[in-house]
Amino acid sequence: LIDIHEVATRCGVSIFTIYRWRRNPAMNFPRPFQIGPRAVRFCPVELAIWIASVALGVPYESRPNENPGWYAR
């Protein structure tokens, strides 16, 4: 799993842009896994698929909405 800094590097954008993409439903950005009370990580495979789908102009299908990690509030 990779942190948001690595996600921003791989996407070639700032961390703030990643936060905006996460809030924008139209971007359909991959959901992170919650690994702690204040920590999330992204799946590098899901991110690579999302980047490829954006480049090819095809819709990205995110994983089903499930408990994304061991931490639950």
mmCIF file of C-alpha atoms in Angstrom:
data_model
loop_
_atom_site.group_PDB
_atom_site.id
_atom_site.type_symbol
_atom_site.label_atom_id
_atom_site.label_comp_id
_atom_site.label_asym_id
_atom_site.label_seq_id
_atom_site.Cartn_x
_atom_site.Cartn_y
_atom_site.Cartn_z
ATOM 1 C CA LEU A 1 0.000 0.000 0.000
ATOM 2 C CA ILE A 2 1.187 3.522 -0.752
ATOM 3 C CA ASP A 3 0.659 6.841 1.015
ATOM 4 C CA ILE A 4 -0.812 10.010 -0.451
ATOM 5 C CA HIS A 5 2.624 11.463 -1.175
ATOM 6 C CA GLU A 6 3.429 8.542 -3.454
ATOM 7 C CA VAL A 7 -0.039 8.777 -5.054
ATOM 8 C CA ALA A 8 0.558 12.450 -5.862
ATOM 9 C CA THR A 9 3.975 11.627 -7.322
ATOM 10 C CA ARG A 10 2.581 8.853 -9.520
ATOM 11 C CA CYS A 11 -0.250 11.094 -10.735
ATOM 12 C CA GLY A 12 2.055 14.077 -11.258
ATOM 13 C CA VAL A 13 -0.085 16.403 -9.142
ATOM 14 C CA SER A 14 -0.048 17.978 -5.678
ATOM 15 C CA ILE A 15 -1.420 16.348 -2.548
ATOM 16 C CA PHE A 16 -4.127 19.014 -2.457
ATOM 17 C CA THR A 17 -5.258 17.907 -5.928
ATOM 18 C CA ILE A 18 -5.550 14.315 -4.696
ATOM 19 C CA TYR A 19 -7.786 15.527 -1.856
ATOM 20 C CA ARG A 20 -9.954 17.424 -4.371
ATOM 21 C CA TRP A 21 -10.200 14.395 -6.657
ATOM 22 C CA ARG A 22 -11.265 12.231 -3.709
ATOM 23 C CA ARG A 23 -14.113 14.642 -2.919
ATOM 24 C CA ASN A 24 -15.265 14.904 -6.548
ATOM 25 C CA PRO A 25 -17.580 11.975 -7.444
ATOM 26 C CA ALA A 26 -17.095 12.654 -11.164
ATOM 27 C CA MET A 27 -13.383 11.746 -10.856
ATOM 28 C CA ASN A 28 -14.238 8.302 -9.425
ATOM 29 C CA PHE A 29 -10.830 8.299 -7.723
ATOM 30 C CA PRO A 30 -9.829 5.015 -6.015
ATOM 31 C CA ARG A 31 -10.889 4.842 -2.378
ATOM 32 C CA PRO A 32 -8.084 4.479 0.168
ATOM 33 C CA PHE A 33 -7.899 1.819 2.843
ATOM 34 C CA GLN A 34 -8.266 3.101 6.406
ATOM 35 C CA ILE A 35 -5.335 1.607 8.323
ATOM 36 C CA GLY A 36 -5.659 3.631 11.515
ATOM 37 C CA PRO A 37 -7.617 6.474 13.091
ATOM 38 C CA ARG A 38 -5.799 9.089 10.981
ATOM 39 C CA ALA A 39 -3.986 7.014 8.393
ATOM 40 C CA VAL A 40 -5.038 5.835 4.950
ATOM 41 C CA ARG A 41 -3.149 4.054 2.188
ATOM 42 C CA PHE A 42 -3.955 3.450 -1.460
ATOM 43 C CA CYS A 43 -3.670 0.236 -3.433
ATOM 44 C CA PRO A 44 -1.027 0.767 -6.126
ATOM 45 C CA VAL A 45 -2.811 -1.607 -8.527
ATOM 46 C CA GLU A 46 -6.121 0.264 -8.213
ATOM 47 C CA LEU A 47 -4.277 3.540 -8.766
ATOM 48 C CA ALA A 48 -2.531 2.197 -11.891
ATOM 49 C CA ILE A 49 -5.870 0.979 -13.284
ATOM 50 C CA TRP A 50 -7.451 4.380 -12.571
ATOM 51 C CA ILE A 51 -4.569 6.226 -14.282
ATOM 52 C CA ALA A 52 -4.858 3.931 -17.317
ATOM 53 C CA SER A 53 -8.640 4.372 -17.471
ATOM 54 C CA VAL A 54 -8.282 8.163 -17.424
ATOM 55 C CA ALA A 55 -5.618 8.012 -20.148
ATOM 56 C CA LEU A 56 -7.784 5.732 -22.309
ATOM 57 C CA GLY A 57 -11.025 7.561 -21.576
ATOM 58 C CA VAL A 58 -12.829 4.500 -20.245
ATOM 59 C CA PRO A 59 -14.853 4.402 -17.005
ATOM 60 C CA TYR A 60 -13.140 3.152 -13.864
ATOM 61 C CA GLU A 61 -15.053 0.651 -11.743
ATOM 62 C CA SER A 62 -14.086 1.035 -8.093
ATOM 63 C CA ARG A 63 -14.220 -1.842 -5.659
ATOM 64 C CA PRO A 64 -17.503 -2.422 -3.803
ATOM 65 C CA ASN A 65 -18.187 -0.219 -0.798
ATOM 66 C CA GLU A 66 -17.083 -2.413 2.067
ATOM 67 C CA ASN A 67 -15.207 -1.984 5.299
ATOM 68 C CA PRO A 68 -11.912 -0.751 3.795
ATOM 69 C CA GLY A 69 -9.678 -1.876 6.635
ATOM 70 C CA TRP A 70 -9.456 -3.105 10.167
ATOM 71 C CA TYR A 71 -10.150 0.270 11.707
ATOM 72 C CA ALA A 72 -13.830 1.106 12.160
ATOM 73 C CA ARG A 73 -15.146 4.096 14.065
#
